[in-house]
PDB file of C-alpha atoms in Angstrom:
ATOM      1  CA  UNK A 261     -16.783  -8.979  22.224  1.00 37.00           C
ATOM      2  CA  UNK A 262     -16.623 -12.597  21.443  1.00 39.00           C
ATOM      3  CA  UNK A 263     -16.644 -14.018  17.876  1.00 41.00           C
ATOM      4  CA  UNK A 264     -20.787 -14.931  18.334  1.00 39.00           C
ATOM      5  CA  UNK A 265     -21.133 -11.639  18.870  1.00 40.00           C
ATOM      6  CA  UNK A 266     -19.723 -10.527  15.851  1.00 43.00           C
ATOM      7  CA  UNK A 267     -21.740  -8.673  13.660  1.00 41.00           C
ATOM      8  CA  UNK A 268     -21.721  -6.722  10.286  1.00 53.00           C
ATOM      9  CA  UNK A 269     -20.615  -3.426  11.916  1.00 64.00           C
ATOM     10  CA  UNK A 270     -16.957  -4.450  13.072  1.00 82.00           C
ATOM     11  CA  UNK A 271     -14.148  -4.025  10.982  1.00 88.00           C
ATOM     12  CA  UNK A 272     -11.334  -7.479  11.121  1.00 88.00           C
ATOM     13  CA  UNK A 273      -7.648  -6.623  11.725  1.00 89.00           C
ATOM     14  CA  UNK A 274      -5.299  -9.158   9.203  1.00 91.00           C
ATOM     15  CA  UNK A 275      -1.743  -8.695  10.621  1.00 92.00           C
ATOM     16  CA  UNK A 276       1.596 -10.581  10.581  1.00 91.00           C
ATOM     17  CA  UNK A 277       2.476 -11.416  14.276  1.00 89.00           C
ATOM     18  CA  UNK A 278       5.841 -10.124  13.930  1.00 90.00           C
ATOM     19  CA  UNK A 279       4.040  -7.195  13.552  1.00 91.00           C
ATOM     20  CA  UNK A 280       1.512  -7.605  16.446  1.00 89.00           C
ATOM     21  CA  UNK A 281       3.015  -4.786  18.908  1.00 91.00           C
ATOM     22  CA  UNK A 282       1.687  -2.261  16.571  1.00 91.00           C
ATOM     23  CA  UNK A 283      -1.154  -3.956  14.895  1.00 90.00           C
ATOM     24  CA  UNK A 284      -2.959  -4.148  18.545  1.00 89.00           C
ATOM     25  CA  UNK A 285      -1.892  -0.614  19.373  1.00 91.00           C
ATOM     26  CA  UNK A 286      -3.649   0.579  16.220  1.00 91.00           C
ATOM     27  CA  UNK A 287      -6.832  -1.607  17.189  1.00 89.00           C
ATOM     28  CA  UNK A 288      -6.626  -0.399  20.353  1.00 89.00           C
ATOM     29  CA  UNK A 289      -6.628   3.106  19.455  1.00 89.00           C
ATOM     30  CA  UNK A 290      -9.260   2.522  17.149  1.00 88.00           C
ATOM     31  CA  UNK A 291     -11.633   1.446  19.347  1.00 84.00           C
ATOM     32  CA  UNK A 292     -11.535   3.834  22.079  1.00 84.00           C
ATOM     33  CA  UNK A 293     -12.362   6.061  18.948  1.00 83.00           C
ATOM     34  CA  UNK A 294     -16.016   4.342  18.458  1.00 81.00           C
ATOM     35  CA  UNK A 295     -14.196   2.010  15.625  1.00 83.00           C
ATOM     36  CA  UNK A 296     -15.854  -1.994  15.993  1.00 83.00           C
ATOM     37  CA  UNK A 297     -12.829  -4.113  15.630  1.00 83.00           C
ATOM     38  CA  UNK A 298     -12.148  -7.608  15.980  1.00 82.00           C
ATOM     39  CA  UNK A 299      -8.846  -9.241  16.418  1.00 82.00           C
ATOM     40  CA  UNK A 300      -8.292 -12.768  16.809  1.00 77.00           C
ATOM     41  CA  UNK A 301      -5.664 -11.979  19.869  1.00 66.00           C
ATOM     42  CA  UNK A 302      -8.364 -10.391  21.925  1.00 65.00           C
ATOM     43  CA  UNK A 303     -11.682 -11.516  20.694  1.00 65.00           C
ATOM     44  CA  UNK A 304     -11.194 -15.386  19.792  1.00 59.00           C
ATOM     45  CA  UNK A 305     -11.991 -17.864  22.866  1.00 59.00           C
ATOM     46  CA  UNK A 306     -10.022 -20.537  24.109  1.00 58.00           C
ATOM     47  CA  UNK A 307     -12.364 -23.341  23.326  1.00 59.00           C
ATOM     48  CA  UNK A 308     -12.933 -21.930  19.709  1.00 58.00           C
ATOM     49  CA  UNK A 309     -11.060 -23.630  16.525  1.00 63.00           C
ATOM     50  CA  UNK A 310      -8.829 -20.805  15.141  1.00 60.00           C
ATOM     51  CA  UNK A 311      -9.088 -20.932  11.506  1.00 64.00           C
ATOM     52  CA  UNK A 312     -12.714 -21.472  11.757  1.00 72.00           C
ATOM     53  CA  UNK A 313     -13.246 -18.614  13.987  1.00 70.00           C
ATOM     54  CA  UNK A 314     -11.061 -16.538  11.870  1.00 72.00           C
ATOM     55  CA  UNK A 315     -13.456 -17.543   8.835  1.00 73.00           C
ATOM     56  CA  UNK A 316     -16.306 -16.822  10.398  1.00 76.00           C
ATOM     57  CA  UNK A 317     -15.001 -13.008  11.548  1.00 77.00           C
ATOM     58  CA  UNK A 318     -13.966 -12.440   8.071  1.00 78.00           C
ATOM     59  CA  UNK A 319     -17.283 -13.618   6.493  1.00 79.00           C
ATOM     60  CA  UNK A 320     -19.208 -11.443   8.809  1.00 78.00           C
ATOM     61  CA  UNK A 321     -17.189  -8.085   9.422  1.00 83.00           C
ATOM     62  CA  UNK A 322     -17.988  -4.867   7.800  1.00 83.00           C
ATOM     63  CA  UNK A 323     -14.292  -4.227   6.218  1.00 86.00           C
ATOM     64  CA  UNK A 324     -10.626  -5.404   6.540  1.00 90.00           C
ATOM     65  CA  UNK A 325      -7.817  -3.057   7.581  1.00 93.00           C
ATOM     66  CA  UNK A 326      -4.770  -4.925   6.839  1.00 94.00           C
ATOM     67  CA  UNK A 327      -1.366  -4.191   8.633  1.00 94.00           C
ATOM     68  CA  UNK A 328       1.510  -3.759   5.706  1.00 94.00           C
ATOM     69  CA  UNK A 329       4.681  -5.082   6.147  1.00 93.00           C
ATOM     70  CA  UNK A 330       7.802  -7.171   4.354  1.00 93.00           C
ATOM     71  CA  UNK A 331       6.199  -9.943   7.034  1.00 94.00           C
ATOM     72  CA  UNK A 332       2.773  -9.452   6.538  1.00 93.00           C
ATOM     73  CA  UNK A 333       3.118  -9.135   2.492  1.00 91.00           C
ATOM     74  CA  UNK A 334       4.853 -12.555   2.706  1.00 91.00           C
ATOM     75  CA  UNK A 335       2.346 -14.314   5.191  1.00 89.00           C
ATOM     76  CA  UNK A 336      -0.046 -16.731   3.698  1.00 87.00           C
ATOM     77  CA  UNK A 337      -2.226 -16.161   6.147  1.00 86.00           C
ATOM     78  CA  UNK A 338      -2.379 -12.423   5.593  1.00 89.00           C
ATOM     79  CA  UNK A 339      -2.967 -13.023   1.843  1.00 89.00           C
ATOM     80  CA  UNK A 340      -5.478 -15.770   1.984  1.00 85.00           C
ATOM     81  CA  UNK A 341      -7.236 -13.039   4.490  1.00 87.00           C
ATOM     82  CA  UNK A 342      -6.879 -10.677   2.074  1.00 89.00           C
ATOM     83  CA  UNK A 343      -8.048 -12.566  -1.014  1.00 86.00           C
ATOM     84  CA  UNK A 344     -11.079 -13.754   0.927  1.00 84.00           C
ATOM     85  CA  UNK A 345     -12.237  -9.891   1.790  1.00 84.00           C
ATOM     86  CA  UNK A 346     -12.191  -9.056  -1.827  1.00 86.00           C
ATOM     87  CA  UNK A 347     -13.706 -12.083  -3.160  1.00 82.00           C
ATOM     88  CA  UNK A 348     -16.842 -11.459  -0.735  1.00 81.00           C
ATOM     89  CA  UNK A 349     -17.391  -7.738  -1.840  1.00 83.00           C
ATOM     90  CA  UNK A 350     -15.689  -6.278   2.212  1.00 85.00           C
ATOM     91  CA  UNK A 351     -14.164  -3.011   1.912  1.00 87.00           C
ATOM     92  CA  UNK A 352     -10.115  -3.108   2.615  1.00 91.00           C
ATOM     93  CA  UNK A 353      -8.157  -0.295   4.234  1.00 93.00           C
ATOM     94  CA  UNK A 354      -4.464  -0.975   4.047  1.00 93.00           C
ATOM     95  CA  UNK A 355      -2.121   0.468   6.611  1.00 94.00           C
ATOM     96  CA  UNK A 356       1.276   0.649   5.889  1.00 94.00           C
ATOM     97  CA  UNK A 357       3.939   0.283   8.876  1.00 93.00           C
ATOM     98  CA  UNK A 358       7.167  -0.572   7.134  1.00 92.00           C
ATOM     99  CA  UNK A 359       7.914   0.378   3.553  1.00 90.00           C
ATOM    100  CA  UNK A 360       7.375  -2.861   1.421  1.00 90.00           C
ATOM    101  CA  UNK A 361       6.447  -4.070  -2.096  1.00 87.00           C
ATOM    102  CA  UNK A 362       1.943  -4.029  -2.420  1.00 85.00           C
ATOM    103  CA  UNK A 363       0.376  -7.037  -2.966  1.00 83.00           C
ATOM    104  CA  UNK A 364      -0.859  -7.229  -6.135  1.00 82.00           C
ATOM    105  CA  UNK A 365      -4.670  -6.897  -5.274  1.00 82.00           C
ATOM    106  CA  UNK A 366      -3.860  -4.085  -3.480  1.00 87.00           C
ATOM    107  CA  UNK A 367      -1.735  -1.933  -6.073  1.00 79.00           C
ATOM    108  CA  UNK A 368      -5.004   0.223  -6.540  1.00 78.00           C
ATOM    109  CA  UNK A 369      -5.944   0.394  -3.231  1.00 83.00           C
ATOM    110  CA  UNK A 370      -5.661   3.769  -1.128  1.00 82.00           C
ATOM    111  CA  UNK A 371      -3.042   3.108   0.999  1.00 89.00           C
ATOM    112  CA  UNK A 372      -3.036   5.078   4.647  1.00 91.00           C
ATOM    113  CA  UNK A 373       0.933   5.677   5.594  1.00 91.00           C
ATOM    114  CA  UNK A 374       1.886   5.065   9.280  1.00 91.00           C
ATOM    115  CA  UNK A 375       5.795   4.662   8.336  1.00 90.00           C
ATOM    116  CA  UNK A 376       6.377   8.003  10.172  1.00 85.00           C
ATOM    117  CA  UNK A 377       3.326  10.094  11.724  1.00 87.00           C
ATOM    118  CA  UNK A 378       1.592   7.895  14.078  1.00 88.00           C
ATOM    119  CA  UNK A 379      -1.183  10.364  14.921  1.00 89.00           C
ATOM    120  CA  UNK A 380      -1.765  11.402  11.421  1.00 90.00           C
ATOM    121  CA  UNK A 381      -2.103   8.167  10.029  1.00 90.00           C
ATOM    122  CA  UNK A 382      -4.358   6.644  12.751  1.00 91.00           C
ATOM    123  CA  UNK A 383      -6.638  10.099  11.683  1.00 90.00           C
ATOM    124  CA  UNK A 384      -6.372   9.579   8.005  1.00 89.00           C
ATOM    125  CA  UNK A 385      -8.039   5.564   9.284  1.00 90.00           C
ATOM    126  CA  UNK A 386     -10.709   7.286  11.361  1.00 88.00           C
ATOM    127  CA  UNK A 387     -11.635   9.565   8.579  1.00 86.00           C
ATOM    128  CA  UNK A 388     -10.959   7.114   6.097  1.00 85.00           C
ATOM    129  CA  UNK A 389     -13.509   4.354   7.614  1.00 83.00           C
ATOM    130  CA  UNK A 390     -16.320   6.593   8.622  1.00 77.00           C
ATOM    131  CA  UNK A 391     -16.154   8.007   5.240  1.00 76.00           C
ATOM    132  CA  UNK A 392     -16.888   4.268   4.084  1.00 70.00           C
ATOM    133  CA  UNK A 393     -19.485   4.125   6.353  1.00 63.00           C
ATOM    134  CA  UNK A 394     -21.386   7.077   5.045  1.00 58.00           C
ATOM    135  CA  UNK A 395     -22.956   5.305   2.222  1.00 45.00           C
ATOM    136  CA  UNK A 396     -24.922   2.896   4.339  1.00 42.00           C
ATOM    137  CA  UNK A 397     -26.670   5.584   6.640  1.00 43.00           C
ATOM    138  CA  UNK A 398     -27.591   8.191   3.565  1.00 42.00           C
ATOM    139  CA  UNK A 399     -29.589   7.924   0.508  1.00 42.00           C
ATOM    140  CA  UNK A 400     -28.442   5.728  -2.330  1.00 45.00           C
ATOM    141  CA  UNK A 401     -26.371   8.056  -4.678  1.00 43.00           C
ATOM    142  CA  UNK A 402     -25.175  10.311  -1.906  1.00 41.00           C
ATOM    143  CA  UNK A 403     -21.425   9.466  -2.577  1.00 42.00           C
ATOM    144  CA  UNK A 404     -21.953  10.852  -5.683  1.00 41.00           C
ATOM    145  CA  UNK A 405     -21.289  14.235  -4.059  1.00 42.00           C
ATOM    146  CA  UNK A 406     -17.913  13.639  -3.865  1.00 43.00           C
ATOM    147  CA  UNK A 407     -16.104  16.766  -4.170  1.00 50.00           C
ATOM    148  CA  UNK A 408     -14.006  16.344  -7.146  1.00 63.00           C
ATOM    149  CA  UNK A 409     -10.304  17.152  -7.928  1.00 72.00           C
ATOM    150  CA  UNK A 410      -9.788  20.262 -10.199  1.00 78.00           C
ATOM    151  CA  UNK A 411      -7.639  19.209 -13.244  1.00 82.00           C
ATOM    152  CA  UNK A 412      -5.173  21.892 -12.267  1.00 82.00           C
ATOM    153  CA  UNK A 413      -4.640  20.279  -9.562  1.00 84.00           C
ATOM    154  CA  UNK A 414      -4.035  16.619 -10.998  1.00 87.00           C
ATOM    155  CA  UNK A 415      -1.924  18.390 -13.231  1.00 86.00           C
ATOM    156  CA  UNK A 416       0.345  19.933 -10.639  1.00 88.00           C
ATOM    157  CA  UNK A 417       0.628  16.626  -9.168  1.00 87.00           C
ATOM    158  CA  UNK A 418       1.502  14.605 -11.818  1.00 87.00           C
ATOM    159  CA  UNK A 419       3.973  17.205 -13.076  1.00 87.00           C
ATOM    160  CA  UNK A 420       5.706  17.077  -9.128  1.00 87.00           C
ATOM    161  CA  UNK A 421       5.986  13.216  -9.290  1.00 86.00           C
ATOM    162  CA  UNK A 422       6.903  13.375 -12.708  1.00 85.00           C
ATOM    163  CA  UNK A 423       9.792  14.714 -11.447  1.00 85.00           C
ATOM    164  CA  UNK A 424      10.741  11.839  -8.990  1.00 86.00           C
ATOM    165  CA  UNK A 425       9.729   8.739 -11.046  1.00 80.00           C
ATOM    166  CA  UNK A 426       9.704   9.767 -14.621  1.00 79.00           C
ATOM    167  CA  UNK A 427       6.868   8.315 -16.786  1.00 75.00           C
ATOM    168  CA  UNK A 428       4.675   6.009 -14.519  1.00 75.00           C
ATOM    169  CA  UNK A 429       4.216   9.136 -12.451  1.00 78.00           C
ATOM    170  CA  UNK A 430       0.935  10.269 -15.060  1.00 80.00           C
ATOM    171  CA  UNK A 431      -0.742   6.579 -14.606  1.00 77.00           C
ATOM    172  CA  UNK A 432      -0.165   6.658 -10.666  1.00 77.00           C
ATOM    173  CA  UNK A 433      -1.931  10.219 -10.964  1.00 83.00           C
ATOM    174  CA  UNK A 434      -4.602   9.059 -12.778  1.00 79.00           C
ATOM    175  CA  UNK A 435      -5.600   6.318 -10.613  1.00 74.00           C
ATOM    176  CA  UNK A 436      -5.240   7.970  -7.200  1.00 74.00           C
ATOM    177  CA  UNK A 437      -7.386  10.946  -8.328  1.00 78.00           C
ATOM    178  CA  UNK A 438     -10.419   8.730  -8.683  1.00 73.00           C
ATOM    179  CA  UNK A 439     -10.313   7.483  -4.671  1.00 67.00           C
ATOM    180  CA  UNK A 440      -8.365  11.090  -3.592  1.00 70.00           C
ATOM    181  CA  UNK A 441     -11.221  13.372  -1.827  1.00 69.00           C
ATOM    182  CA  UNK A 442      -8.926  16.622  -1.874  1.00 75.00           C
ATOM    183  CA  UNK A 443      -5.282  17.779  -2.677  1.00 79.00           C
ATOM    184  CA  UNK A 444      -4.062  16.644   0.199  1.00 75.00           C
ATOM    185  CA  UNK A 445      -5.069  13.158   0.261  1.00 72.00           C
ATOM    186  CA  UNK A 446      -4.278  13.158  -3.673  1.00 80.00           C
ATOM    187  CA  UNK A 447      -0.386  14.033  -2.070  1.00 82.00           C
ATOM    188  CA  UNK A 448      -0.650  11.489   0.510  1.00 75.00           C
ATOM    189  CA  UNK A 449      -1.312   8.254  -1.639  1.00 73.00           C
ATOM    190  CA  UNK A 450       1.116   9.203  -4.174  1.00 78.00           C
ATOM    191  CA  UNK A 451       3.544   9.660  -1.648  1.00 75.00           C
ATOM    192  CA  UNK A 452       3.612   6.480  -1.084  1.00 69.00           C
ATOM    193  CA  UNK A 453       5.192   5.207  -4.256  1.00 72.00           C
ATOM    194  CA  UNK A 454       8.459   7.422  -3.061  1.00 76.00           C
ATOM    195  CA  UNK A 455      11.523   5.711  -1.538  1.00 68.00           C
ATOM    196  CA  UNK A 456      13.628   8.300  -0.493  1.00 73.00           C
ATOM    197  CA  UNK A 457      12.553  10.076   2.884  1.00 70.00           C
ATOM    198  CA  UNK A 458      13.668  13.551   1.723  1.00 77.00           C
ATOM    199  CA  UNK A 459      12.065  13.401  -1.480  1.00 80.00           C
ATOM    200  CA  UNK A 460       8.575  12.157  -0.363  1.00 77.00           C
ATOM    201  CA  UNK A 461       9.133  15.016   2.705  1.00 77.00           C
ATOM    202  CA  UNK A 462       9.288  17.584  -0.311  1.00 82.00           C
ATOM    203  CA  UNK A 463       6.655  16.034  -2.367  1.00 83.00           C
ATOM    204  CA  UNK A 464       4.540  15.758   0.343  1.00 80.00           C
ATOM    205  CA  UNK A 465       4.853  19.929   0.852  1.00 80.00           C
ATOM    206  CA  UNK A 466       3.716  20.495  -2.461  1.00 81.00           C
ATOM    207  CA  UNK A 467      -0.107  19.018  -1.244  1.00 73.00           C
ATOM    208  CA  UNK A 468      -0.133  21.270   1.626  1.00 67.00           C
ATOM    209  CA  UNK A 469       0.154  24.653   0.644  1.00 38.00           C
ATOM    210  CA  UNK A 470      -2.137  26.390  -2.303  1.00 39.00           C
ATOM    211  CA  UNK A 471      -0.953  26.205  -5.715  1.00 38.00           C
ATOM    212  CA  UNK A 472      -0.197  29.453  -6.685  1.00 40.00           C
ATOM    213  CA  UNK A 473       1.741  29.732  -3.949  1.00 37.00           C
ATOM    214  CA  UNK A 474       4.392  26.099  -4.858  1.00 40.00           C
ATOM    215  CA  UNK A 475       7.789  26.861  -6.258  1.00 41.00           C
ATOM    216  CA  UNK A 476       8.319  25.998  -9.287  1.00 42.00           C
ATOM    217  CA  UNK A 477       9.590  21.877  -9.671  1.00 41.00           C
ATOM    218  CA  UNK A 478      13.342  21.216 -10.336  1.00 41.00           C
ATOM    219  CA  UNK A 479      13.804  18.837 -13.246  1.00 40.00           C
ATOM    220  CA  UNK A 480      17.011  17.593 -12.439  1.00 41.00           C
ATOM    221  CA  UNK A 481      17.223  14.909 -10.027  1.00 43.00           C
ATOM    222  CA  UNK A 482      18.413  15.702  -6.441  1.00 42.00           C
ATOM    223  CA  UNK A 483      21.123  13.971  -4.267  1.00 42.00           C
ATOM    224  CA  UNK A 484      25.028  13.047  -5.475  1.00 43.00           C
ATOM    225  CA  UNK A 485      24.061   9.781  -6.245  1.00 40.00           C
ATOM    226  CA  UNK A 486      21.732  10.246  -8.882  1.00 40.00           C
ATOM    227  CA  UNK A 487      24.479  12.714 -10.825  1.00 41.00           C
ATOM    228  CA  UNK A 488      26.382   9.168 -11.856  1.00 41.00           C
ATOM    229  CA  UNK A 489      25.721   7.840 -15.507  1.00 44.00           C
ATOM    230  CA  UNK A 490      23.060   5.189 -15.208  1.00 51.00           C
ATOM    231  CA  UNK A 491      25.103   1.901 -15.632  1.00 67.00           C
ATOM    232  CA  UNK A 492      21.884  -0.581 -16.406  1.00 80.00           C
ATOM    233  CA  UNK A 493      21.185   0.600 -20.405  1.00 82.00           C
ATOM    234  CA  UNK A 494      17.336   0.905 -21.237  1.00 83.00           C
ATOM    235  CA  UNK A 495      17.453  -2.247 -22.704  1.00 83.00           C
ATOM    236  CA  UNK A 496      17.498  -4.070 -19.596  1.00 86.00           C
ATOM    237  CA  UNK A 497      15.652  -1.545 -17.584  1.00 86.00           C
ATOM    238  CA  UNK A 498      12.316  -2.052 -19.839  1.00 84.00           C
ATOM    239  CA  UNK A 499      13.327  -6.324 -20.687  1.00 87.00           C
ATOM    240  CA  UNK A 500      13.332  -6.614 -16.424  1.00 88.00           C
ATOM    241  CA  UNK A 501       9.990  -4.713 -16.569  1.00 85.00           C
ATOM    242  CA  UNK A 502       8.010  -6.956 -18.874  1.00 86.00           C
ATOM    243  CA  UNK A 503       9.428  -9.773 -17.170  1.00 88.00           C
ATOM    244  CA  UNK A 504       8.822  -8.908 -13.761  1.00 84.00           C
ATOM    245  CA  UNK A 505       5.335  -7.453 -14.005  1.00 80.00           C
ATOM    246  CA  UNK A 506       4.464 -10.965 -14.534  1.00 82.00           C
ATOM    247  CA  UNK A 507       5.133 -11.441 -11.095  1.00 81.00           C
ATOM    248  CA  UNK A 508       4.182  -8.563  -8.991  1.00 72.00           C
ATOM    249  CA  UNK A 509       2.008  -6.790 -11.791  1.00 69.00           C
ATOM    250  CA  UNK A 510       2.397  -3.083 -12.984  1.00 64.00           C
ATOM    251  CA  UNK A 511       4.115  -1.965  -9.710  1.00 67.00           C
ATOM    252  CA  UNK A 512       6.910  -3.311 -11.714  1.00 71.00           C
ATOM    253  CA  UNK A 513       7.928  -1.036 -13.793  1.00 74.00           C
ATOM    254  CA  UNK A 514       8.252   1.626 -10.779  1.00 72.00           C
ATOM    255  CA  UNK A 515      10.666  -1.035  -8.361  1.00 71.00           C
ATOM    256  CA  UNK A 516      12.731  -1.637 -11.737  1.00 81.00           C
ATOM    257  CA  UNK A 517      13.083   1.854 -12.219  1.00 79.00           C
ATOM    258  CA  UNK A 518      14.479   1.932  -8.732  1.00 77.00           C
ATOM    259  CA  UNK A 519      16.528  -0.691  -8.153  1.00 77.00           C
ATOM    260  CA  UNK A 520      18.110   0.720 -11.626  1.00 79.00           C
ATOM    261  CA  UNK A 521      19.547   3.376  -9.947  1.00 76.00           C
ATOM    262  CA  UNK A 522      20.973   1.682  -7.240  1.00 74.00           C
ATOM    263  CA  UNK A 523      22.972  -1.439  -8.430  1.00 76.00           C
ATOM    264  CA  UNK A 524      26.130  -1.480 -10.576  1.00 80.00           C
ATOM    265  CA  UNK A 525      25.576  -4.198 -12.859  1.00 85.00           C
ATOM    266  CA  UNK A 526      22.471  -6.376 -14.313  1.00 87.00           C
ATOM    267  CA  UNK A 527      23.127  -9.164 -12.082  1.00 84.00           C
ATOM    268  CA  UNK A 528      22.443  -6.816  -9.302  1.00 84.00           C
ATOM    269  CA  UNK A 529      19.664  -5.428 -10.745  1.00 86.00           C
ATOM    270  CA  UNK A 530      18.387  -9.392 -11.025  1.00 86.00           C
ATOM    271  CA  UNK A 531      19.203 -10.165  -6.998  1.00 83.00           C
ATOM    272  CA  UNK A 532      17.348  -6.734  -6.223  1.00 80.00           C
ATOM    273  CA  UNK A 533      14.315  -7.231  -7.832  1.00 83.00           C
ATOM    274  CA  UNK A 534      14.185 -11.322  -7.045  1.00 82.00           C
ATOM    275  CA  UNK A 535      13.664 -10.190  -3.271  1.00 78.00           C
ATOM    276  CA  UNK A 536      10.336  -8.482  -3.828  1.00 73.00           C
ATOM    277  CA  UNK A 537       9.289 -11.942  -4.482  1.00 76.00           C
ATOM    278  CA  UNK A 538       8.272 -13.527  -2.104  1.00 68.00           C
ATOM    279  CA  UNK A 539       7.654 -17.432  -2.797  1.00 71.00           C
ATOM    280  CA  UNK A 540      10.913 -18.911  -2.869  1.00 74.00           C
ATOM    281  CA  UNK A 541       9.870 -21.020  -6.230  1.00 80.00           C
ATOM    282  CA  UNK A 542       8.423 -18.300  -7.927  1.00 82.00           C
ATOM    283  CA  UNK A 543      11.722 -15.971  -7.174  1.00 82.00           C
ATOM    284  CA  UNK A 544      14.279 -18.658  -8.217  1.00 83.00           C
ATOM    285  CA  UNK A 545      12.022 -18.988 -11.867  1.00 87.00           C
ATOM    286  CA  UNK A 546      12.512 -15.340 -12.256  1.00 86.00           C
ATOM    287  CA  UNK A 547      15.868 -15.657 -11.446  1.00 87.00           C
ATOM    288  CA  UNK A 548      16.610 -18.229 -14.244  1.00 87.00           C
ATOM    289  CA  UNK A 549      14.062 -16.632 -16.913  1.00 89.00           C
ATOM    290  CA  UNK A 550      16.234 -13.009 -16.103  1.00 87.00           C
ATOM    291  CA  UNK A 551      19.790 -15.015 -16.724  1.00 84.00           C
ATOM    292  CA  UNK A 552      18.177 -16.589 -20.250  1.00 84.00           C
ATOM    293  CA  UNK A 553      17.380 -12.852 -21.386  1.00 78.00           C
TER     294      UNK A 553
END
């Protein structure tokens, strides 16, 4: 498929191409699965200007699956990509490879996870697009057959993460609900938001079995590490909030709460969260507004 040949059907892959090994493999797969994609690598001609054919694919494509990494989140490219999806109404599918910070237009985004299971995450992106391409083959108003979450079960989850990160854990409920289509995918997108490999492993089990059947959750935090005193007071914790949710919005307060945990000291906690920004200017104006607090 050239770009002429592009039409409203294909979905455009935005990558990083530090991150191309896997970004093709994923388009690759996706296609021999009936998926229209179109990747500047493989579909852009020689004789074609590369921005302008890169316009013209994102102008005309049906969605944007977007290949999540610490390179791709600090490409221009990626975000300009991105921002240009949005602003012309696409649908976006994010995909995340390496465990990095969300761009802010895509905090409230389902998120598909490919940091571990391969397979399962290149089925959660075939279910997840031909669910998106329901609505244009059935009646207006057929989405609105969702199947719905039972509150029980929002409640469960939001009590299980509640466990992990404390307070934020009811809002990130709340918002993945709305886009979840069953427990399971509920699980999954919250998942997300968890660092720590065994704790997201446990979390995760808590989506896949029925509820009666869950153990009951452990309030205390796991792991020797978290047994220590917390040595940045609550002061700090909520003054580096405010002042860093100007900068990546309200994922904030959930990397402060973090990084909290695992720095000694405030100027720590100031280095930690200044690399989550990415623009050099913007993360040495944090850095000084942080010291004057």
């Amino acid at each position: 498929m050239t770009s002429e040949a592009l039409n409203s059907g294909c979905f455009f892959l935005s990558y990083s191409r530090s991150d191309e090994r896997i970004a093709l493999q994923l388009a690759k797969d996706l296609r021999a699965s009936g998926v229209a994609m179109w990747v500047d690598q493989l579909d852009i001609r020689p004789s074609e200007h590369w921005d302008r054919a890169i316009e013209r694919a994102v102008s005309s494509c049906r969605g944007l699956i977007v290949i999540l990494s610490p390179r791709s989140v600090a490409s221009d490219n990626v975000a300009d990509e991105i921002s240009f999806a949005i602003d012309n109404g696409k649908s976006v599918l994010p995909v995340m490879i390496e465990r990095c910070t969300l761009p802010l237009r895509l905090t409230r985004m389902q998120v598909v996870d490919a940091t571990g299971n391969y397979a399962r995450a290149l089925k959660q992106c075939l279910d997840e697009l031909t669910r998106r391409s329901e609505p244009a083959e059935t009646k207006p108003g057929a989405q609105a057959s969702r199947p719905h979450l039972d509150s029980d079960e929002i409640a469960k989850a939001r009590q299980h993460l509640s466990a992990i990160l404390g307070p934020i854990a009811g809002r990130l409920v709340d918002k993945a609900a709305v886009r979840a289509g069953s427990t399971s995918d509920l699980y999954g997108i919250l998942a997300l938001h968890i660092d720590n490999q065994a704790e997201r492993a446990r979390f995760l089990e808590f989506g896949s079995v029925p509820l009666a059947a869950q153990p009951p959750v452990r309030a205390e935090p796991a792991g020797p590490e978290r047994a220590r005193a917390p040595s940045i007071d609550a002061a700090e914790i909520e003054s580096m909030t405010r002042l860093m949710a100007n900068y990546i919005g309200p994922i904030a307060a959930i990397l402060v709460k973090r990084a909290s945990g695992a720095v000694e000291n405030p100027d720590q906690l100031r280095e930690q969260l200044a690399s989550h920004i990415p623009d050099e200017r913007q993360r040495a104006k944090f850095l000084r507004e942080a010291q004057a607090q």
